[in-house]
Each structure stands twice: as C-alpha cells, then as structure tokens.
Short mmCIF file of C-alpha atoms and ligand atoms in Angstrom, two decimals:
data_model
loop_
_atom_site.label_atom_id
_atom_site.label_comp_id
_atom_site.label_asym_id
_atom_site.label_seq_id
_atom_site.Cartn_x
_atom_site.Cartn_y
_atom_site.Cartn_z
CA UNK A 1 54.80 36.12 52.70
CA UNK A 2 52.63 39.23 52.57
CA UNK A 3 50.00 37.81 50.23
CA UNK A 4 49.36 34.75 52.39
CA UNK A 5 49.12 36.98 55.46
CA UNK A 6 46.44 39.04 53.68
CA UNK A 7 44.53 36.00 52.47
CA UNK A 8 44.93 34.27 55.83
CA UNK A 9 43.42 37.27 57.60
CA UNK A 10 40.39 37.33 55.27
CA UNK A 11 39.86 33.61 55.39
CA UNK A 12 40.32 33.51 59.14
CA UNK A 13 37.56 36.08 59.49
CA UNK A 14 35.34 33.92 57.29
CA UNK A 15 36.16 30.61 58.91
CA UNK A 16 36.29 31.86 62.50
CA UNK A 17 32.53 31.33 62.65
CA UNK A 18 32.83 27.72 61.55
CA UNK A 19 33.34 25.21 64.29
CA UNK A 20 34.97 22.51 62.23
CA UNK A 21 38.54 21.30 62.33
CA UNK A 22 38.90 20.50 58.66
CA UNK A 23 37.06 21.98 55.72
CA UNK A 24 36.62 19.92 52.57
CA UNK A 25 35.86 21.31 49.15
CA UNK A 26 32.39 19.85 48.71
CA UNK A 27 30.97 17.25 51.07
CA UNK A 28 27.62 15.58 50.52
CA UNK A 29 24.70 16.40 52.84
CA UNK A 30 22.00 13.98 53.97
CA UNK A 31 19.18 15.72 55.79
CA UNK A 32 16.12 14.25 54.11
CA UNK A 33 14.59 10.86 53.32
CA UNK A 34 17.87 9.21 52.28
CA UNK A 35 17.93 6.46 54.92
CA UNK A 36 14.19 5.82 54.62
CA UNK A 37 14.32 5.33 50.84
CA UNK A 38 17.49 3.23 50.94
CA UNK A 39 15.88 0.98 53.56
CA UNK A 40 12.82 0.63 51.34
CA UNK A 41 15.01 -0.59 48.48
CA UNK A 42 16.73 -3.15 50.69
CA UNK A 43 13.52 -4.32 52.38
CA UNK A 44 11.87 -4.80 48.99
CA UNK A 45 14.91 -6.43 47.37
CA UNK A 46 14.78 -3.68 44.77
CA UNK A 47 18.37 -2.49 44.62
CA UNK A 48 19.33 -2.92 40.97
CA UNK A 49 17.28 -2.09 37.88
CA UNK A 50 13.97 -3.21 39.39
CA UNK A 51 12.07 -0.83 41.66
CA UNK A 52 10.24 2.42 41.24
CA UNK A 53 12.72 4.99 42.60
CA UNK A 54 14.23 5.03 39.14
CA UNK A 55 11.04 6.34 37.57
CA UNK A 56 10.37 8.72 40.45
CA UNK A 57 13.84 10.26 40.27
CA UNK A 58 13.63 10.60 36.47
CA UNK A 59 10.28 12.38 36.79
CA UNK A 60 11.63 14.68 39.51
CA UNK A 61 14.57 15.68 37.28
CA UNK A 62 12.25 16.37 34.34
CA UNK A 63 9.97 18.49 36.51
CA UNK A 64 12.85 20.45 38.03
CA UNK A 65 14.86 21.08 34.86
CA UNK A 66 11.94 21.41 32.46
CA UNK A 67 13.42 18.78 30.13
CA UNK A 68 10.87 16.50 28.46
CA UNK A 69 12.99 13.36 28.77
CA UNK A 70 15.58 12.08 31.21
CA UNK A 71 17.70 8.94 31.01
CA UNK A 72 19.35 7.98 34.30
CA UNK A 73 22.87 6.64 33.90
CA UNK A 74 25.71 5.32 36.07
CA UNK A 75 27.69 8.59 35.85
CA UNK A 76 28.12 11.82 33.92
CA UNK A 77 30.93 10.41 31.80
CA UNK A 78 28.64 7.70 30.39
CA UNK A 79 26.08 10.45 29.64
CA UNK A 80 28.73 12.31 27.61
CA UNK A 81 29.67 9.11 25.76
CA UNK A 82 26.10 8.09 24.94
CA UNK A 83 25.10 11.71 24.31
CA UNK A 84 27.76 12.11 21.60
CA UNK A 85 26.85 8.77 20.07
CA UNK A 86 23.12 9.53 19.79
CA UNK A 87 23.99 12.90 18.24
CA UNK A 88 25.74 11.00 15.46
CA UNK A 89 29.39 11.50 16.44
CA UNK A 90 31.56 8.68 15.13
CA UNK A 91 35.02 7.77 13.93
CA UNK A 92 37.16 10.74 12.79
CA UNK A 93 34.45 13.30 13.51
CA UNK A 94 35.69 16.37 15.35
CA UNK A 95 34.11 17.55 18.59
CA UNK A 96 34.69 21.10 19.88
CA UNK A 97 35.54 21.02 23.57
CA UNK A 98 36.51 23.89 25.90
CA UNK A 99 40.16 23.72 26.85
CA UNK A 100 39.48 24.27 30.56
CA UNK A 101 37.58 21.18 31.42
CA UNK A 102 37.27 17.94 33.32
CA UNK A 103 38.74 15.07 31.31
CA UNK A 104 35.38 13.37 30.59
CA UNK A 105 34.40 15.31 27.44
CA UNK A 106 37.69 14.51 25.74
CA UNK A 107 37.61 10.86 26.75
CA UNK A 108 33.97 10.50 25.65
CA UNK A 109 35.01 11.72 22.18
CA UNK A 110 37.94 9.29 22.19
CA UNK A 111 35.69 6.35 23.21
CA UNK A 112 33.95 6.91 19.85
CA UNK A 113 37.24 7.27 17.94
CA UNK A 114 36.29 10.88 17.35
CA UNK A 115 38.77 13.77 17.57
CA UNK A 116 38.64 16.42 20.30
CA UNK A 117 39.37 19.93 19.07
CA UNK A 118 40.05 22.29 21.98
CA UNK A 119 38.61 25.81 22.02
CA UNK A 120 39.56 28.79 24.18
CA UNK A 121 37.62 29.95 27.18
CA UNK A 122 37.10 33.50 28.40
CA UNK A 123 37.59 34.86 31.87
CA UNK A 124 34.12 36.37 32.13
CA UNK A 125 32.09 33.20 31.67
CA UNK A 126 34.82 30.62 32.34
CA UNK A 127 33.26 28.87 29.35
CA UNK A 128 33.77 28.85 25.59
CA UNK A 129 35.07 32.15 24.24
CA UNK A 130 32.29 32.99 21.80
CA UNK A 131 34.24 35.69 19.94
CA UNK A 132 37.12 33.33 19.28
CA UNK A 133 34.80 30.47 18.39
CA UNK A 134 33.03 32.66 15.81
CA UNK A 135 36.34 33.75 14.27
CA UNK A 136 37.53 30.15 14.16
CA UNK A 137 34.36 28.93 12.45
CA UNK A 138 34.42 31.82 9.94
CA UNK A 139 38.07 31.32 9.06
CA UNK A 140 38.55 27.58 9.18
CA UNK A 141 35.34 25.91 8.14
CA UNK A 142 33.00 25.46 5.17
CA UNK A 143 29.43 24.24 5.44
CA UNK A 144 29.12 21.30 3.06
CA UNK A 145 26.24 18.94 2.31
CA UNK A 146 27.71 16.37 4.69
CA UNK A 147 28.22 18.89 7.47
CA UNK A 148 30.77 21.36 8.77
CA UNK A 149 34.17 20.81 7.15
CA UNK A 150 37.39 21.84 8.88
CA UNK A 151 39.68 23.06 6.08
CA UNK A 152 42.80 22.64 8.22
CA UNK A 153 42.29 19.12 9.54
CA UNK A 154 40.14 17.93 6.60
CA UNK A 155 37.64 16.42 9.01
CA UNK A 156 33.98 17.12 9.71
CA UNK A 157 33.11 18.92 12.94
CA UNK A 158 29.95 17.26 14.24
CA UNK A 159 29.34 18.59 17.72
CA UNK A 160 30.26 21.05 20.44
CA UNK A 161 30.21 20.44 24.22
CA UNK A 162 29.77 23.77 26.03
CA UNK A 163 30.58 23.50 29.73
CA UNK A 164 28.99 25.35 32.66
CA UNK A 165 32.10 25.39 34.83
CA UNK A 166 31.70 25.11 38.62
CA UNK A 167 27.94 25.58 38.16
CA UNK A 168 28.23 29.02 36.47
CA UNK A 169 26.57 29.31 33.03
CA UNK A 170 28.61 29.82 29.89
CA UNK A 171 27.34 32.02 27.01
CA UNK A 172 25.04 29.21 25.97
CA UNK A 173 22.59 31.42 24.01
CA UNK A 174 25.41 32.75 21.80
CA UNK A 175 26.88 29.28 21.36
CA UNK A 176 23.48 27.88 20.30
CA UNK A 177 23.17 30.70 17.71
CA UNK A 178 26.54 29.77 16.21
CA UNK A 179 25.74 26.05 16.34
CA UNK A 180 22.54 26.67 14.37
CA UNK A 181 24.40 28.63 11.67
CA UNK A 182 27.20 26.06 11.42
CA UNK A 183 25.00 22.97 11.78
CA UNK A 184 26.68 21.73 14.94
CA UNK A 185 24.99 19.42 17.43
CA UNK A 186 25.15 20.74 21.00
CA UNK A 187 25.72 18.48 23.98
CA UNK A 188 25.76 20.69 27.08
CA UNK A 189 27.99 19.58 29.91
CA UNK A 190 25.86 20.60 32.88
CA UNK A 191 27.51 17.99 35.12
CA UNK A 192 28.32 20.67 37.68
CA UNK A 193 25.26 22.79 36.99
CA UNK A 194 22.28 21.05 38.54
CA UNK A 195 20.05 23.90 39.76
CA UNK A 196 21.78 26.56 37.62
CA UNK A 197 19.66 28.84 35.45
CA UNK A 198 20.56 31.07 32.53
CA UNK A 199 17.87 33.53 31.44
CA UNK A 200 15.57 31.67 33.84
CA UNK A 201 16.07 28.37 31.99
CA UNK A 202 17.86 25.34 33.43
CA UNK A 203 21.29 24.68 31.93
CA UNK A 204 21.45 21.46 29.95
CA UNK A 205 18.13 22.24 28.23
CA UNK A 206 19.44 24.70 25.61
CA UNK A 207 21.24 22.22 23.38
CA UNK A 208 20.16 18.99 21.69
CA UNK A 209 20.90 17.20 24.96
CA UNK A 210 22.47 17.92 28.35
CA UNK A 211 24.60 15.96 30.77
CA UNK A 212 24.17 15.90 34.55
CA UNK A 213 26.42 14.31 37.16
CA UNK A 214 25.38 13.13 40.61
CA UNK A 215 28.86 12.11 41.70
CA UNK A 216 29.60 12.28 45.44
CA UNK A 217 31.04 15.79 45.22
CA UNK A 218 28.16 17.34 43.25
CA UNK A 219 25.39 19.62 44.55
CA UNK A 220 23.13 16.59 44.96
CA UNK A 221 24.47 13.07 44.83
CA UNK A 222 23.51 9.48 44.09
CA UNK A 223 27.01 8.36 45.21
CA UNK A 224 27.88 7.80 41.55
CA UNK A 225 25.40 8.66 38.84
CA UNK A 226 24.43 10.88 35.99
CA UNK A 227 21.70 11.62 33.48
CA UNK A 228 21.12 12.68 29.92
CA UNK A 229 18.30 15.20 29.54
CA UNK A 230 16.71 16.21 26.25
CA UNK A 231 13.51 17.42 24.62
CA UNK A 232 14.01 15.02 21.72
CA UNK A 233 12.07 11.79 22.14
CA UNK A 234 14.08 9.90 19.52
CA UNK A 235 17.38 10.80 21.20
CA UNK A 236 16.04 9.78 24.60
CA UNK A 237 14.80 6.40 23.38
CA UNK A 238 18.08 5.70 21.60
CA UNK A 239 20.08 6.68 24.70
CA UNK A 240 17.92 4.44 26.89
CA UNK A 241 18.43 1.51 24.53
CA UNK A 242 22.21 1.99 24.38
CA UNK A 243 22.48 2.32 28.17
CA UNK A 244 20.59 -0.93 28.61
CA UNK A 245 23.08 -2.99 26.51
CA UNK A 246 20.66 -2.64 23.56
CA UNK A 247 18.49 -5.35 25.06
CA UNK A 248 15.31 -5.92 23.05
CA UNK A 249 12.12 -4.87 24.74
CA UNK A 250 10.18 -8.10 25.33
CA UNK A 251 8.35 -9.51 28.36
CA UNK A 252 10.51 -12.66 28.55
CA UNK A 253 12.79 -13.04 25.49
CA UNK A 254 16.45 -12.29 26.14
CA UNK A 255 18.23 -10.83 23.15
CA UNK A 256 20.15 -7.79 21.98
CA UNK A 257 19.77 -5.61 18.91
CA UNK A 258 23.21 -3.94 18.59
CA UNK A 259 26.35 -2.97 20.49
CA UNK A 260 25.28 -1.31 23.74
CA UNK A 261 26.64 -0.38 27.16
CA UNK A 262 25.82 -1.33 30.71
CA UNK A 263 25.33 2.26 31.85
CA UNK A 264 22.05 2.15 33.81
CA UNK A 265 21.71 3.76 37.22
CA UNK A 266 20.72 1.19 39.86
CA UNK A 267 17.49 1.73 41.83
CA UNK A 268 19.46 2.12 45.09
CA UNK A 269 21.29 5.15 43.69
CA UNK A 270 18.04 6.56 42.30
CA UNK A 271 16.49 6.26 45.78
CA UNK A 272 19.32 8.37 47.17
CA UNK A 273 18.85 10.84 44.31
CA UNK A 274 15.13 11.21 44.96
CA UNK A 275 15.75 12.02 48.63
CA UNK A 276 18.37 14.57 47.59
CA UNK A 277 16.32 16.29 44.90
CA UNK A 278 13.44 16.71 47.35
CA UNK A 279 15.67 19.25 49.13
CA UNK A 280 17.19 20.97 46.10
CA UNK A 281 15.41 24.30 46.62
CA UNK A 282 16.66 24.48 50.20
CA UNK A 283 20.16 23.54 49.09
CA UNK A 284 20.24 26.27 46.46
CA UNK A 285 19.11 28.79 49.07
CA UNK A 286 21.85 27.66 51.46
CA UNK A 287 24.48 27.93 48.72
CA UNK A 288 23.45 31.55 48.14
CA UNK A 289 23.88 32.26 51.86
CA UNK A 290 27.41 30.81 51.73
CA UNK A 291 28.25 32.81 48.60
CA UNK A 292 26.93 36.04 50.14
CA UNK A 293 29.12 35.53 53.19
CA UNK A 294 32.22 34.95 51.10
CA UNK A 295 31.30 38.11 49.20
CA UNK A 296 31.06 40.18 52.39
CA UNK A 297 34.53 39.11 53.50
CA UNK A 298 36.23 39.36 50.11
CA UNK A 299 34.68 42.65 49.04
CA UNK A 300 37.43 44.95 47.75
CA UNK A 301 40.17 42.41 48.26
CA UNK A 302 43.36 43.52 46.57
CA UNK A 303 44.76 40.06 45.80
CA UNK A 304 41.82 38.40 44.09
CA UNK A 305 38.15 38.72 43.15
CA UNK A 306 35.28 36.41 43.93
CA UNK A 307 33.94 34.94 40.69
CA UNK A 308 30.35 36.09 40.17
CA UNK A 309 29.26 34.66 36.83
CA UNK A 310 27.82 36.37 33.76
CA UNK A 311 24.75 38.57 33.32
CA UNK A 312 21.38 36.78 33.35
CA UNK A 313 22.74 33.86 35.30
CA UNK A 314 21.39 32.30 38.46
CA UNK A 315 24.17 29.89 39.42
CA UNK A 316 24.04 27.02 41.90
CA UNK A 317 27.45 28.16 43.30
CA UNK A 318 28.60 24.55 43.25
CA UNK A 319 32.24 25.47 43.69
CA UNK A 320 32.72 29.02 44.91
CA UNK A 321 35.79 30.38 43.19
CA UNK A 322 38.31 33.18 43.48
CA UNK A 323 40.37 34.55 40.61
CA UNK A 324 43.80 35.82 41.58
CA UNK A 325 44.77 39.18 40.16
CA UNK A 326 47.32 38.72 37.39
CA UNK A 327 50.12 40.08 39.57
CA UNK A 328 49.61 37.30 42.12
CA UNK A 329 49.31 34.30 39.79
CA UNK A 330 52.84 33.29 40.69
CA UNK A 331 51.72 32.73 44.30
CA UNK A 332 48.85 30.36 43.43
CA UNK A 333 50.52 27.10 44.41
CA UNK A 334 52.00 28.69 47.49
CA UNK A 335 48.56 29.90 48.62
CA UNK A 336 46.95 26.52 47.94
CA UNK A 337 49.63 24.61 49.85
CA UNK A 338 49.39 27.05 52.72
CA UNK A 339 45.58 26.82 53.01
CA UNK A 340 45.64 23.01 52.85
CA UNK A 341 48.27 23.05 55.62
CA UNK A 342 45.80 24.87 57.89
CA UNK A 343 43.03 22.35 57.03
CA UNK A 344 41.18 24.58 54.56
CA UNK A 345 40.87 22.39 51.50
CA UNK A 346 41.04 24.50 48.38
CA UNK A 347 41.82 23.35 44.86
CA UNK A 348 43.18 24.65 41.55
CA UNK A 349 41.24 23.89 38.39
CA UNK A 350 42.33 20.96 36.19
CA UNK A 351 45.24 21.41 33.84
CA UNK A 352 44.01 22.67 30.46
CA UNK A 353 43.38 19.83 28.01
CA UNK A 354 46.14 21.08 25.71
CA UNK A 355 48.66 20.56 28.55
CA UNK A 356 47.74 16.91 29.06
CA UNK A 357 50.38 14.74 27.44
CA UNK A 358 48.13 12.24 25.63
CA UNK A 359 45.88 15.04 24.31
CA UNK A 360 48.63 17.29 22.94
CA UNK A 361 48.44 15.75 19.48
CA UNK A 362 44.82 16.88 18.94
CA UNK A 363 43.89 20.18 17.25
CA UNK A 364 43.33 23.31 19.29
CA UNK A 365 42.94 27.07 18.91
CA UNK A 366 46.13 29.02 18.47
CA UNK A 367 45.99 32.11 20.64
CA UNK A 368 44.61 30.57 23.76
CA UNK A 369 44.33 32.64 26.89
CA UNK A 370 42.82 29.67 28.77
CA UNK A 371 46.12 28.79 30.38
CA UNK A 372 46.41 32.20 32.07
CA UNK A 373 42.81 31.95 33.29
CA UNK A 374 43.43 28.54 34.84
CA UNK A 375 46.40 29.91 36.76
CA UNK A 376 44.11 32.43 38.45
CA UNK A 377 41.52 29.98 39.71
CA UNK A 378 41.22 28.70 43.27
CA UNK A 379 38.09 26.83 44.38
CA UNK A 380 37.03 27.45 47.98
CA UNK A 381 35.27 25.13 50.44
CA UNK A 382 31.65 25.21 49.29
CA UNK A 383 29.86 22.40 51.16
CA UNK A 384 26.17 22.90 51.79
CA UNK A 385 26.47 22.45 55.57
CA UNK A 386 28.54 25.67 55.83
CA UNK A 387 25.29 27.66 55.68
CA UNK A 388 24.53 26.62 59.28
CA UNK A 389 27.25 28.89 60.52
CA UNK A 390 25.80 31.97 58.84
CA UNK A 391 22.16 31.75 59.87
C1 PLP B 401 32.53 19.17 34.11
C2 PLP B 401 32.32 17.71 34.32
N1 PLP B 401 31.95 16.95 33.29
C3 PLP B 401 31.73 15.65 33.43
C4 PLP B 401 31.90 15.01 34.65
C5 PLP B 401 31.72 13.56 34.71
O1 PLP B 401 30.82 13.15 35.68
P1 PLP B 401 31.03 11.79 36.47
O2 PLP B 401 32.10 11.99 37.47
O3 PLP B 401 29.68 11.56 37.09
O4 PLP B 401 31.37 10.75 35.47
C6 PLP B 401 32.29 15.78 35.75
C7 PLP B 401 32.51 15.22 37.02
O5 PLP B 401 32.79 14.77 37.85
C8 PLP B 401 32.52 17.16 35.58
O6 PLP B 401 32.92 17.93 36.62
#
C-alpha cells in the first residue's frame, strides 16, 4: 500500500542509523549508580521501609520539581487514589477526567465510590478541551454552598484530573483558572510528565496536588513506583498517613488510627529512583536529540505530522508521537501492524474511556471529538538509548 511505502521509507531513513534488531517503545536505561545503590540496600539489609534512600529520593524529587512536599508511593495509581481521597472526594462525588486517558484516573475515582465524568480533549494539547470544559461548566452547573452542583446528574463535582499526555503539557493554566472559579480541586496527572515544564514550571505543581509514576516504561523508573507532590503540608501529611496503613506515629506502640492503605514505596525502589534522578538532566537532553532527529526526517511529511506540544511548553518527549492526517486515519491499524512486523514497536493510544464497556454508564460530554483524535495517534519508539545513534 502506498502509505506504508511512504512511511516505511521515512522510518527506514530514521532507523538505518540504529544498529538494533528490535526497537521497543520505551525501555529503561541504567547508566548511573543503580547497581551501587541497590547493593548498598542489600548489604545493609535495608530493602523495605527502613533505609535512607527513601528520604534522599523524596528530597531529590522536591528539589527537581519545586514541590514543597513529596510522598513516595508504590505506583502512580495509588497516588491518584490517595490524591483524590485527601482532596475530599468520596461516595457519589463526580470527578472530571479527560476521555483520552490511561485507566488509572477512572479506577481511582471508582475505588472511592465516586463517579467519573469524562470530558473532551483537543488535538492541540492532547489534554482537556478548555473551551468545551468552560461551556459545560457554564451550562450544566451551579455553585452552591456545598460545592459545584451538576444540574443534570444531581451530584456534586468535587475534582478534576488534568492529564499531561505522553509528557506534553495540557492547558493547565486555563484549567486552574476555571477550577478556581468553579471551586474544583485539581489533581494533576503528571504520571508521564516527569521533567516536563509549562511556562517554566514543572507539571504536577500547578494544582492542589500532582501524581508522578516511575513505572518501568517511564522516563525514569523505580521498577514500579509513584509519588504525590504538593505544596500543601496538610495534604502531604494526610497522604503519608494513609499510605502507611494509618499507623500511629509512636516509637514502639503498634496501632492504627483509621482505614489506610499499604502504598509505601520500598527503600530498594527508592534507591533505584535516586540513581535515575541523578541523570535526569542528561536524559532530558538526550530525549530532545531524539525528537530533533525524528523532526528532521518527518519534516513536511504528507501522511502525518510529528506532535510538537503547545506554546510555552518544554516537554520531556516521553513518548514521541505522530498524528495521522485525517485522510489516513483508516490506515492506522494497518500501519501499526506493518511496523511491528518489521520490529519497530509502535503503539496506538488507549481506547477513549467512553468506549470502555464498564465505563459506558458514566456521564460524559456530548459532542466529543476525542475519538477522532485517538484514531490519529501513533506513538514511536522513544527509548533514551536511541540518542547514541545521533551523536
Ligand atoms: C497517564 C497515566 N496515569 C497514571 C498512570 C499510573 O501509573 P502506575 O502505572 O505507576 O500505576 C500511568 C501509567 O502507567 C499513566 O500513564
């Protein structure tokens, strides 16, 4: 097919420099103190919650992101769960969630018996469509004493979870403005955005709290892990307590104050994280080199465009992405299958939340262009080590 021939030619040019048989989407890199720190943990018998890598990694995250507080957790999903809970989301409360999303935001709301309400995204930011959000809030809600009331569903909307998709910032400044007017709590999903800046500020620090993920496929990894970052001391302390099964703070007494969760990050994972974060500036530089090289090859391509992000953003380029031109959407699956067959691992984005069978019953925006946007997206191999081939 003509389109695959065109794409194959471009990609071949790009990948001809790379001496690797198979390209994965995003592989972890280990070129720092990883082994040294992991050995230290094992030699000192400090693999679980004891040991000082925990504190060191937390401090490094605070310094790098500019957040005042950081709570290390076992993954990003637990950070979303605890984050919503400390922001006061509970049974029957609605949570606004972008329709193009990983499943974790919706499930975190459901863990709390809250109700996800899916909002449209726009093609420019790949995040919440601010124009549609504003119209929705103006038309469908009233600000009452108890909070923001949804006239249609007769429920209170407590929070919004803006997402910085693939490490590219959404219109977070505009979303924060609306959240302030409509008294919404903001939990930023920056799981994919470690190292991403918007208006020179780290994503995840605009809202009441932000979520980070250090899963194996992220820009830096702790194997599995995550964090909640915030500037609010009370929120941070409450999150820490919940993540530590609400154990009372006492030198030797063993008791618990309320229902909590076992969501702490073990010291071994924090050791890995510290070694990784020590190289974050280098990694971000390498990702820019990779992005620039994709840009050179795909400049003026007639089938698709390379996603570049919105104005004022400095993305981490976690997953470098192409958007097929509308005319070629119908070839998406064909292109993906073809590239995988030649060992170039690419990926479509997740199905929109409103297409997932068990989520269909929840409220969502009516005229939603998110589905068309998702059909355009293909993520390209974006592993850090690729930079070596473009030096
Ligand atoms: C956008 C987004 N949110 C949340 C998560 C959840 O993170 P984790 O896999 O660490 O639970 C992920 C990641 O994997 C993600 O991509």
